C-alpha positions as a Python dict, from the first residue, in 0.01 Angstrom:
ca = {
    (1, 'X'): (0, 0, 0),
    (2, 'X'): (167, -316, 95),
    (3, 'X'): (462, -287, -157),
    (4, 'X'): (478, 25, -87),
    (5, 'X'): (596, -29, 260),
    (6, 'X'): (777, -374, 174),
    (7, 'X'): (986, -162, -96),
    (8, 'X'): (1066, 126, 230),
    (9, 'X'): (1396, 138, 345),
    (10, 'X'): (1422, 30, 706),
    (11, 'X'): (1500, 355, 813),
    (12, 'X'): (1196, 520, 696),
    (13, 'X'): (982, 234, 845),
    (14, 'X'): (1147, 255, 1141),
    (15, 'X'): (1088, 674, 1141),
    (16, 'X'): (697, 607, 1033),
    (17, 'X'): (703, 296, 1361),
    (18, 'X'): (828, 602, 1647),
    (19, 'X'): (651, 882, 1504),
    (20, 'X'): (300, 700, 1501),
    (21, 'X'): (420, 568, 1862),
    (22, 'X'): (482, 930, 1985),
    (23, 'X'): (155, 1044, 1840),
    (24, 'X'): (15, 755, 2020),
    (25, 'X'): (142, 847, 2348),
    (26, 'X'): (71, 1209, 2318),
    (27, 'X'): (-297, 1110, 2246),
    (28, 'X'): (-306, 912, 2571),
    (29, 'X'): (-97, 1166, 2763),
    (30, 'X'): (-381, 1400, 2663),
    (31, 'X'): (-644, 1211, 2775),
    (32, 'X'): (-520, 1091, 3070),
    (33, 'X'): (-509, 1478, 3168),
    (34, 'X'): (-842, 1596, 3087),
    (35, 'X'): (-994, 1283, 3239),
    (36, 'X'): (-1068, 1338, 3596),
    (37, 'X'): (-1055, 1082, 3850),
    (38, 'X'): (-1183, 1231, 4109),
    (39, 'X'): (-1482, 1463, 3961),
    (40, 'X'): (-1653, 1492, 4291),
    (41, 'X'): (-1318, 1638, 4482),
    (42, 'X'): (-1291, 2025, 4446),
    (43, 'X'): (-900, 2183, 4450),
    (44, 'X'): (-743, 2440, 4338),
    (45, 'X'): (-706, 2513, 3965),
    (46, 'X'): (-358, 2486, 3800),
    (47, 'X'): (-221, 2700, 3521),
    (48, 'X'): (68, 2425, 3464),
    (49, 'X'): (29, 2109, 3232),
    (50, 'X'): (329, 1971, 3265),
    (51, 'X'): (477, 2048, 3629),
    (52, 'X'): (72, 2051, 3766),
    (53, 'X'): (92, 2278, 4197),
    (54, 'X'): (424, 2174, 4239),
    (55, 'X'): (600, 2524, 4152),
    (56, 'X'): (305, 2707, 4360),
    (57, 'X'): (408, 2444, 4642),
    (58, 'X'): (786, 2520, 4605),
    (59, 'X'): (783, 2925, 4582),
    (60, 'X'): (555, 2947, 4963),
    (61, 'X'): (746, 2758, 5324),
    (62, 'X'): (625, 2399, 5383),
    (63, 'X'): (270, 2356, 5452),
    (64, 'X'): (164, 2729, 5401),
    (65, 'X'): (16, 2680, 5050),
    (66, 'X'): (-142, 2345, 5199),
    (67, 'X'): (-296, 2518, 5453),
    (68, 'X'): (-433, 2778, 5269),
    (69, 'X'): (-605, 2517, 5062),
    (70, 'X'): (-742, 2332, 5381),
    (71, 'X'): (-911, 2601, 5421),
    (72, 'X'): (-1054, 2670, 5093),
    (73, 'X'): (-1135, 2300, 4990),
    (74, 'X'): (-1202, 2152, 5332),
    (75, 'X'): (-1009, 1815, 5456),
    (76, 'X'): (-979, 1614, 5156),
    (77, 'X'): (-928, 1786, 4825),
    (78, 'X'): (-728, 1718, 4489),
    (79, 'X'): (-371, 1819, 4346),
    (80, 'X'): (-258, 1801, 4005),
    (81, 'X'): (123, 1627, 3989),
    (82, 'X'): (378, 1582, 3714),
    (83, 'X'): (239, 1540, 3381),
    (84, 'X'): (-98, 1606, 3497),
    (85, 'X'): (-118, 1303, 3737),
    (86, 'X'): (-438, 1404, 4001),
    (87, 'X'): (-323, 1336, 4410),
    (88, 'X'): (-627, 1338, 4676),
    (89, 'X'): (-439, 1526, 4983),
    (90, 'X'): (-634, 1417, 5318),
    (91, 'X'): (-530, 1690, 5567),
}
């Protein structure tokens, strides 16, 4: 195994080096998304992976979607971000 990837051109070590990096950081992306933070905070579910409430927050005026939440959740409840980041919003 070792002369076989001694004998490798650069180019295909270097194409093996960023593929098994990508693969890498997809497996931690993934993760990172289905590991929850804050398990004991209800919110609202998402349908979004990758842009998370923010295109439910931009279709409704400011604060409408938020309050409609308040009410649902109570004061302090969760919100899924970019890339599946998790936000407490305090109201």
């Amino acid at each position: 195994m070792l002369q076989l990837l001694t004998s490798a051109p650069p180019l295909t070590l270097a194409l093996w080096s960023i593929s098994i990096g990508a693969l890498v950081a997809l497996a931690v992306w993934i993760r990172n998304l289905y590991k929850d933070p804050f398990p004991f905070i209800d919110g609202p579910p998402t349908t979004n992976l990758i842009f998370g409430h923010f295109p439910e927050i931009l279709r409704e005026q400011v604060g409408i979607v938020y309050d409609r939440w308040h009410k649902q959740y109570g004061p302090i409840y969760k919100v899924r971000g970019f890339m599946g980041s998790t936000r407490r919003k305090p109201s």
